[in-house]
C-alpha atoms as a printed R data frame, in Angstrom:
    type eleno elety resid chain resno       x       y       z
1   ATOM     1    CA   MET     A     1   0.000   0.000   0.000
2   ATOM     2    CA   ASN     A     2   2.994   2.326   0.437
3   ATOM     3    CA   HIS     A     3   3.724   2.102  -3.304
4   ATOM     4    CA   ASN     A     4   0.129   2.821  -4.280
5   ATOM     5    CA   PRO     A     5  -0.919   6.518  -3.967
6   ATOM     6    CA   ALA     A     6  -4.571   5.512  -3.737
7   ATOM     7    CA   GLY     A     7  -3.753   2.879  -1.178
8   ATOM     8    CA   ARG     A     8  -2.171   5.307   1.257
9   ATOM     9    CA   ALA     A     9  -5.612   6.610   2.119
10  ATOM    10    CA   GLY     A    10  -6.502   3.123   3.307
11  ATOM    11    CA   LYS     A    11  -3.760   2.919   5.931
12  ATOM    12    CA   PRO     A    12  -6.097   3.902   8.794
13  ATOM    13    CA   TRP     A    13  -8.466   1.133   7.664
14  ATOM    14    CA   LEU     A    14  -5.575  -1.330   7.537
15  ATOM    15    CA   TRP     A    15  -4.424  -0.458  11.055
16  ATOM    16    CA   GLY     A    16  -8.030  -0.545  12.194
17  ATOM    17    CA   GLY     A    17  -8.199  -4.128  10.951
18  ATOM    18    CA   VAL     A    18  -4.982  -4.961  12.799
19  ATOM    19    CA   ALA     A    19  -6.425  -3.512  16.022
20  ATOM    20    CA   LEU     A    20  -9.690  -5.411  15.507
21  ATOM    21    CA   GLY     A    21  -7.830  -8.681  14.924
22  ATOM    22    CA   LEU     A    22  -5.757  -8.187  18.077
23  ATOM    23    CA   ALA     A    23  -8.910  -7.403  20.050
24  ATOM    24    CA   MET     A    24 -10.509 -10.648  18.836
25  ATOM    25    CA   ALA     A    25  -7.424 -12.652  19.868
26  ATOM    26    CA   ILE     A    26  -7.371 -10.974  23.301
27  ATOM    27    CA   ALA     A    27 -11.087 -11.711  23.717
28  ATOM    28    CA   LEU     A    28 -10.388 -15.381  23.003
29  ATOM    29    CA   ALA     A    29  -7.601 -15.378  25.613
30  ATOM    30    CA   VAL     A    30  -9.940 -13.882  28.224
31  ATOM    31    CA   ALA     A    31 -12.636 -16.420  27.325
32  ATOM    32    CA   LEU     A    32 -10.229 -19.351  27.643
33  ATOM    33    CA   PHE     A    33  -8.862 -18.314  31.034
34  ATOM    34    CA   THR     A    34 -12.365 -17.492  32.292
35  ATOM    35    CA   ALA     A    35 -13.704 -20.854  31.146
36  ATOM    36    CA   GLY     A    36 -10.746 -22.622  32.734
37  ATOM    37    CA   SER     A    37 -11.355 -20.947  36.093
38  ATOM    38    CA   LEU     A    38 -15.124 -21.502  36.058
39  ATOM    39    CA   MET     A    39 -14.906 -25.219  35.245
40  ATOM    40    CA   ALA     A    40 -13.772 -26.198  38.742
41  ATOM    41    CA   GLY     A    41 -14.574 -29.903  38.525
42  ATOM    42    CA   ALA     A    42 -13.580 -30.317  34.901
43  ATOM    43    CA   GLN     A    43 -10.599 -27.950  34.801
44  ATOM    44    CA   ASP     A    44  -8.095 -30.783  34.339
45  ATOM    45    CA   TYR     A    45 -10.072 -32.149  31.390
46  ATOM    46    CA   PHE     A    46 -10.394 -28.665  29.879
47  ATOM    47    CA   GLN     A    47  -6.673 -27.968  30.167
48  ATOM    48    CA   THR     A    48  -5.812 -31.404  28.797
49  ATOM    49    CA   GLY     A    49  -8.074 -30.755  25.830
50  ATOM    50    CA   MET     A    50  -6.335 -27.432  25.195
51  ATOM    51    CA   VAL     A    51  -2.945 -29.185  25.263
52  ATOM    52    CA   PHE     A    52  -4.128 -31.574  22.531
53  ATOM    53    CA   ILE     A    53  -5.591 -28.676  20.521
54  ATOM    54    CA   ALA     A    54  -2.290 -26.787  20.797
55  ATOM    55    CA   ALA     A    55  -0.426 -29.855  19.510
56  ATOM    56    CA   ALA     A    56  -2.873 -30.188  16.608
57  ATOM    57    CA   LEU     A    57  -2.490 -26.492  15.751
58  ATOM    58    CA   ILE     A    58   1.285 -26.885  15.565
59  ATOM    59    CA   VAL     A    59   0.942 -29.775  13.112
60  ATOM    60    CA   GLN     A    60  -1.608 -27.812  11.085
61  ATOM    61    CA   MET     A    61   0.753 -24.819  11.064
62  ATOM    62    CA   VAL     A    62   3.619 -26.905   9.676
63  ATOM    63    CA   LEU     A    63   1.433 -28.364   6.918
64  ATOM    64    CA   TRP     A    64   0.027 -24.914   6.095
65  ATOM    65    CA   MET     A    65   3.506 -23.352   5.966
66  ATOM    66    CA   ARG     A    66   4.671 -26.045   3.551
67  ATOM    67    CA   GLU     A    67   1.754 -25.350   1.225
68  ATOM    68    CA   HIS     A    68   1.365 -21.571   1.491
69  ATOM    69    CA   GLY     A    69   4.649 -20.265   2.907
70  ATOM    70    CA   ARG     A    70   6.130 -19.324  -0.472
71  ATOM    71    CA   THR     A    71   3.016 -17.534  -1.766
72  ATOM    72    CA   LEU     A    72   1.601 -16.078   1.464
73  ATOM    73    CA   LYS     A    73   3.134 -12.623   1.025
74  ATOM    74    CA   LYS     A    74   1.993 -12.389  -2.616
75  ATOM    75    CA   GLU     A    75  -1.537 -13.538  -1.729
76  ATOM    76    CA   LEU     A    76  -1.892 -10.951   1.036
77  ATOM    77    CA   GLU     A    77  -0.446  -8.161  -1.123
78  ATOM    78    CA   SER     A    78  -2.715  -9.148  -4.026
79  ATOM    79    CA   GLY     A    79  -5.804  -9.156  -1.820
80  ATOM    80    CA   LEU     A    80  -4.958  -5.767  -0.315
81  ATOM    81    CA   SER     A    81  -4.166  -4.302  -3.754
82  ATOM    82    CA   GLU     A    82  -7.538  -5.419  -5.123
83  ATOM    83    CA   LYS     A    83  -9.385  -3.845  -2.193
84  ATOM    84    CA   ALA     A    84  -7.338  -0.637  -2.483
85  ATOM    85    CA   ALA     A    85  -7.866  -0.367  -6.253
86  ATOM    86    CA   SER     A    86 -11.642  -0.480  -5.782
87  ATOM    87    CA   ASN     A    87 -11.521   1.790  -2.699
88  ATOM    88    CA   ASN     A    88 -13.098  -1.033  -0.709
89  ATOM    89    CA   TRP     A    89 -11.604   0.073   2.600
90  ATOM    90    CA   TRP     A    90 -13.992  -2.035   4.670
91  ATOM    91    CA   GLY     A    91 -12.659  -5.014   2.742
92  ATOM    92    CA   VAL     A    92  -9.112  -4.012   3.719
93  ATOM    93    CA   THR     A    93 -10.191  -3.812   7.364
94  ATOM    94    CA   VAL     A    94 -11.889  -7.212   7.278
95  ATOM    95    CA   LEU     A    95  -8.967  -8.868   5.448
96  ATOM    96    CA   ALA     A    96  -6.427  -7.517   7.941
97  ATOM    97    CA   ALA     A    97  -8.642  -8.347  10.930
98  ATOM    98    CA   LEU     A    98  -9.173 -11.943   9.806
99  ATOM    99    CA   ALA     A    99  -5.454 -12.488   9.140
100 ATOM   100    CA   ILE     A   100  -4.418 -11.078  12.536
101 ATOM   101    CA   ALA     A   101  -7.267 -12.808  14.394
102 ATOM   102    CA   ARG     A   102  -6.419 -16.189  12.844
103 ATOM   103    CA   GLU     A   103  -2.742 -16.024  13.735
104 ATOM   104    CA   GLY     A   104  -3.463 -14.413  17.100
105 ATOM   105    CA   SER     A   105  -6.023 -17.054  18.009
106 ATOM   106    CA   GLU     A   106  -3.596 -19.848  17.179
107 ATOM   107    CA   THR     A   107  -0.975 -18.131  19.343
108 ATOM   108    CA   VAL     A   108  -3.427 -17.775  22.240
109 ATOM   109    CA   VAL     A   109  -4.441 -21.442  22.119
110 ATOM   110    CA   PHE     A   110  -0.801 -22.507  21.790
111 ATOM   111    CA   LEU     A   111   0.302 -20.401  24.786
112 ATOM   112    CA   TYR     A   112  -2.635 -21.634  26.867
113 ATOM   113    CA   GLY     A   113  -1.675 -25.207  26.032
114 ATOM   114    CA   MET     A   114   1.936 -24.501  26.981
115 ATOM   115    CA   LEU     A   115   0.835 -22.984  30.307
116 ATOM   116    CA   ALA     A   116  -1.413 -25.972  30.990
117 ATOM   117    CA   GLU     A   117   1.449 -28.339  30.172
118 ATOM   118    CA   ALA     A   118   3.876 -26.386  32.375
119 ATOM   119    CA   GLY     A   119   1.614 -26.891  35.368
120 ATOM   120    CA   GLY     A   120   3.404 -25.565  38.411
121 ATOM   121    CA   MET     A   121   6.160 -23.741  36.555
122 ATOM   122    CA   GLU     A   122   6.675 -20.308  38.069
123 ATOM   123    CA   LEU     A   123   5.432 -17.291  36.122
124 ATOM   124    CA   ALA     A   124   8.945 -15.795  36.261
125 ATOM   125    CA   ARG     A   125  10.412 -18.828  34.470
126 ATOM   126    CA   MET     A   126   7.723 -18.682  31.798
127 ATOM   127    CA   GLY     A   127   8.358 -14.966  31.340
128 ATOM   128    CA   ALA     A   128  12.111 -15.522  31.082
129 ATOM   129    CA   ALA     A   129  11.580 -18.261  28.496
130 ATOM   130    CA   GLY     A   130   9.320 -15.945  26.506
131 ATOM   131    CA   LEU     A   131  11.904 -13.147  26.630
132 ATOM   132    CA   VAL     A   132  14.669 -15.475  25.422
133 ATOM   133    CA   GLY     A   133  12.403 -16.650  22.605
134 ATOM   134    CA   LEU     A   134  11.685 -13.043  21.588
135 ATOM   135    CA   LEU     A   135  15.394 -12.182  21.518
136 ATOM   136    CA   LEU     A   136  16.135 -15.288  19.442
137 ATOM   137    CA   ALA     A   137  13.349 -14.301  17.035
138 ATOM   138    CA   PHE     A   138  14.922 -10.859  16.506
139 ATOM   139    CA   LEU     A   139  18.355 -12.458  16.037
140 ATOM   140    CA   THR     A   140  16.960 -14.927  13.496
141 ATOM   141    CA   PHE     A   141  15.217 -12.112  11.600
142 ATOM   142    CA   TYR     A   142  18.489 -10.149  11.495
143 ATOM   143    CA   LEU     A   143  20.387 -13.155  10.130
144 ATOM   144    CA   LEU     A   144  17.727 -13.720   7.475
145 ATOM   145    CA   GLN     A   145  18.007 -10.098   6.349
146 ATOM   146    CA   LEU     A   146  21.672 -10.665   5.470
147 ATOM   147    CA   GLY     A   147  20.468 -12.243   2.246
148 ATOM   148    CA   GLY     A   148  21.262 -15.879   2.889
149 ATOM   149    CA   LYS     A   149  24.922 -15.262   3.717
150 ATOM   150    CA   VAL     A   150  24.504 -16.806   7.161
151 ATOM   151    CA   LEU     A   151  21.013 -18.315   7.197
152 ATOM   152    CA   SER     A   152  18.802 -19.023   4.192
153 ATOM   153    CA   TRP     A   153  14.999 -18.980   4.284
154 ATOM   154    CA   ARG     A   154  14.905 -22.580   3.067
155 ATOM   155    CA   LEU     A   155  17.105 -23.778   5.931
156 ATOM   156    CA   PHE     A   156  15.178 -21.600   8.385
157 ATOM   157    CA   PHE     A   157  11.841 -23.153   7.423
158 ATOM   158    CA   ARG     A   158  13.224 -26.703   7.538
159 ATOM   159    CA   VAL     A   159  14.724 -26.240  11.007
160 ATOM   160    CA   THR     A   160  11.555 -24.490  12.176
161 ATOM   161    CA   GLU     A   161   9.394 -27.364  10.927
162 ATOM   162    CA   ILE     A   162  11.478 -29.924  12.823
163 ATOM   163    CA   MET     A   163  11.423 -27.866  16.024
164 ATOM   164    CA   LEU     A   164   7.673 -27.286  15.780
165 ATOM   165    CA   LEU     A   165   6.942 -30.967  15.218
166 ATOM   166    CA   LEU     A   166   9.134 -31.946  18.176
167 ATOM   167    CA   LEU     A   167   7.294 -29.391  20.300
168 ATOM   168    CA   GLY     A   168   3.966 -30.749  19.057
169 ATOM   169    CA   ALA     A   169   5.064 -34.259  20.019
170 ATOM   170    CA   SER     A   170   6.007 -32.984  23.481
171 ATOM   171    CA   LEU     A   171   2.601 -31.345  23.951
172 ATOM   172    CA   PHE     A   172   0.778 -34.451  22.715
173 ATOM   173    CA   LEU     A   173   2.777 -36.619  25.108
174 ATOM   174    CA   SER     A   174   2.018 -34.246  27.995
175 ATOM   175    CA   GLY     A   175  -1.688 -34.543  27.213
176 ATOM   176    CA   VAL     A   176  -1.460 -38.334  27.232
177 ATOM   177    CA   GLU     A   177   0.396 -38.246  30.554
178 ATOM   178    CA   LYS     A   178  -2.327 -36.025  32.025
179 ATOM   179    CA   LEU     A   179  -4.912 -38.621  30.952
180 ATOM   180    CA   ILE     A   180  -2.796 -41.332  32.587
181 ATOM   181    CA   SER     A   181  -2.599 -39.328  35.821
182 ATOM   182    CA   MET     A   182  -6.400 -38.944  35.759
183 ATOM   183    CA   ASP     A   183  -6.786 -42.737  35.267
184 ATOM   184    CA   VAL     A   184  -8.411 -42.210  31.871
185 ATOM   185    CA   LEU     A   185  -5.633 -44.195  30.170
186 ATOM   186    CA   PRO     A   186  -3.614 -47.061  31.674
187 ATOM   187    CA   ALA     A   187   0.133 -46.623  32.095
188 ATOM   188    CA   LEU     A   188   0.613 -50.325  31.161
189 ATOM   189    CA   VAL     A   189   4.240 -50.532  32.344
190 ATOM   190    CA   ASP     A   190   5.586 -47.658  34.432
191 ATOM   191    CA   PRO     A   191   8.469 -47.034  34.156
192 ATOM   192    CA   LEU     A   192   9.539 -48.928  31.075
193 ATOM   193    CA   TRP     A   193  13.196 -47.961  31.622
194 ATOM   194    CA   ASP     A   194  15.358 -45.526  33.571
195 ATOM   195    CA   SER     A   195  17.784 -43.369  31.587
196 ATOM   196    CA   SER     A   196  18.200 -40.694  34.257
197 ATOM   197    CA   ALA     A   197  21.870 -41.629  34.601
198 ATOM   198    CA   LEU     A   198  22.389 -40.366  31.038
199 ATOM   199    CA   LEU     A   199  19.958 -37.432  31.143
200 ATOM   200    CA   ASP     A   200  17.472 -36.748  33.924
201 ATOM   201    CA   ASP     A   201  14.361 -34.938  32.686
202 ATOM   202    CA   MET     A   202  14.068 -33.305  36.119
203 ATOM   203    CA   SER     A   203  17.439 -31.552  35.765
204 ATOM   204    CA   PRO     A   204  17.540 -27.993  34.340
205 ATOM   205    CA   PHE     A   205  18.975 -29.058  30.975
206 ATOM   206    CA   GLY     A   206  16.974 -32.282  30.865
207 ATOM   207    CA   GLY     A   207  13.801 -30.337  31.592
208 ATOM   208    CA   VAL     A   208  14.413 -28.103  28.577
209 ATOM   209    CA   VAL     A   209  15.054 -31.143  26.351
210 ATOM   210    CA   ALA     A   210  11.904 -32.808  27.715
211 ATOM   211    CA   ALA     A   211   9.767 -29.716  27.087
212 ATOM   212    CA   LEU     A   212  11.045 -29.253  23.536
213 ATOM   213    CA   THR     A   213  11.199 -32.872  22.352
214 ATOM   214    CA   GLY     A   214   9.070 -35.028  24.663
215 ATOM   215    CA   TYR     A   215  12.082 -36.853  26.111
216 ATOM   216    CA   ARG     A   216  11.339 -38.858  29.274
217 ATOM   217    CA   SER     A   217  13.933 -40.537  31.476
218 ATOM   218    CA   HIS     A   218  11.240 -42.725  33.134
219 ATOM   219    CA   PRO     A   219   8.659 -43.289  30.374
220 ATOM   220    CA   ALA     A   220   5.553 -45.395  30.759
221 ATOM   221    CA   LEU     A   221   4.760 -47.890  28.007
222 ATOM   222    CA   MET     A   222   1.568 -45.985  27.137
223 ATOM   223    CA   SER     A   223   3.608 -42.790  26.753
224 ATOM   224    CA   LEU     A   224   6.009 -44.537  24.390
225 ATOM   225    CA   ILE     A   225   3.118 -45.932  22.327
226 ATOM   226    CA   ALA     A   226   1.494 -42.482  22.151
227 ATOM   227    CA   TYR     A   227   4.778 -40.877  21.064
228 ATOM   228    CA   ALA     A   228   5.225 -43.476  18.315
229 ATOM   229    CA   LEU     A   229   1.614 -43.025  17.153
230 ATOM   230    CA   PHE     A   230   2.120 -39.264  16.930
231 ATOM   231    CA   TRP     A   231   5.075 -39.616  14.574
232 ATOM   232    CA   ALA     A   232   3.279 -42.315  12.575
233 ATOM   233    CA   ALA     A   233   0.377 -39.892  12.122
234 ATOM   234    CA   ILE     A   234   2.783 -37.122  11.050
235 ATOM   235    CA   TRP     A   235   4.394 -39.418   8.473
236 ATOM   236    CA   SER     A   236   0.946 -40.381   7.136
237 ATOM   237    CA   LEU     A   237  -0.120 -36.726   6.884
238 ATOM   238    CA   PHE     A   238   3.001 -35.801   4.934
239 ATOM   239    CA   GLN     A   239   2.519 -38.771   2.592
240 ATOM   240    CA   TRP     A   240  -1.118 -37.767   2.036
241 ATOM   241    CA   ARG     A   241  -0.089 -34.179   1.344
242 ATOM   242    CA   ASN     A   242   2.575 -35.242  -1.163
243 ATOM   243    CA   ARG     A   243   0.085 -37.478  -3.006
244 ATOM   244    CA   ARG     A   244  -2.486 -34.678  -3.109
245 ATOM   245    CA   LEU     A   245   0.041 -32.200  -4.503
246 ATOM   246    CA   ALA     A   246   1.206 -34.769  -7.072
247 ATOM   247    CA   VAL     A   247  -2.379 -35.269  -8.278
248 ATOM   248    CA   ALA     A   248  -2.978 -31.504  -8.404
249 ATOM   249    CA   ALA     A   249   0.187 -31.025 -10.467
């Protein structure tokens, strides 16, 4: 819109859409935390459900990025240009609001799932982790702006996909373990082995590895089965996507 003289008049409408999208995401966050506090007897089930939803959103995000990542910027710019050319400023507002609300809502659900998975983790530790993540995001953006000299977009997306899927597996496993603790699922054999001598998931470093990958030093058999099923489902989804793209081509 900066390069379009007619589009500059639509900037207030664009920023209005951004504000509206953020407001919708914040409203969802308030609704989730309110619902979680009101459901006294079923709070554990509600939080467990949100953990599974967060894991599913991560998988959906990876699949969506693979399909639309290369054309997303062009699609958004094309949509905004069409609305600006016809002076359809309400359309610009709605388009921006929906884009921000969609991404914001996914972020809200993901963060709620992470908080539910963290359980008793102190707020200070969560805040510190968020700050480190924000700093790493700025560093990554800076490296990407160097034009591929240090970090290429292709490598960035591949590494991001792997990290997101590992995080999704960790969230899914945490949800399964919550169901085991609530006696909804049997543990079968608990523990199946003890690898704490190599890496204890209760240690500071082991805890980070466990949170990011789903590693367990004392896994139950049901947890191991669930972890294997998650990756089997991921492999099946990627195979289905590749077949669908091959047919479309």
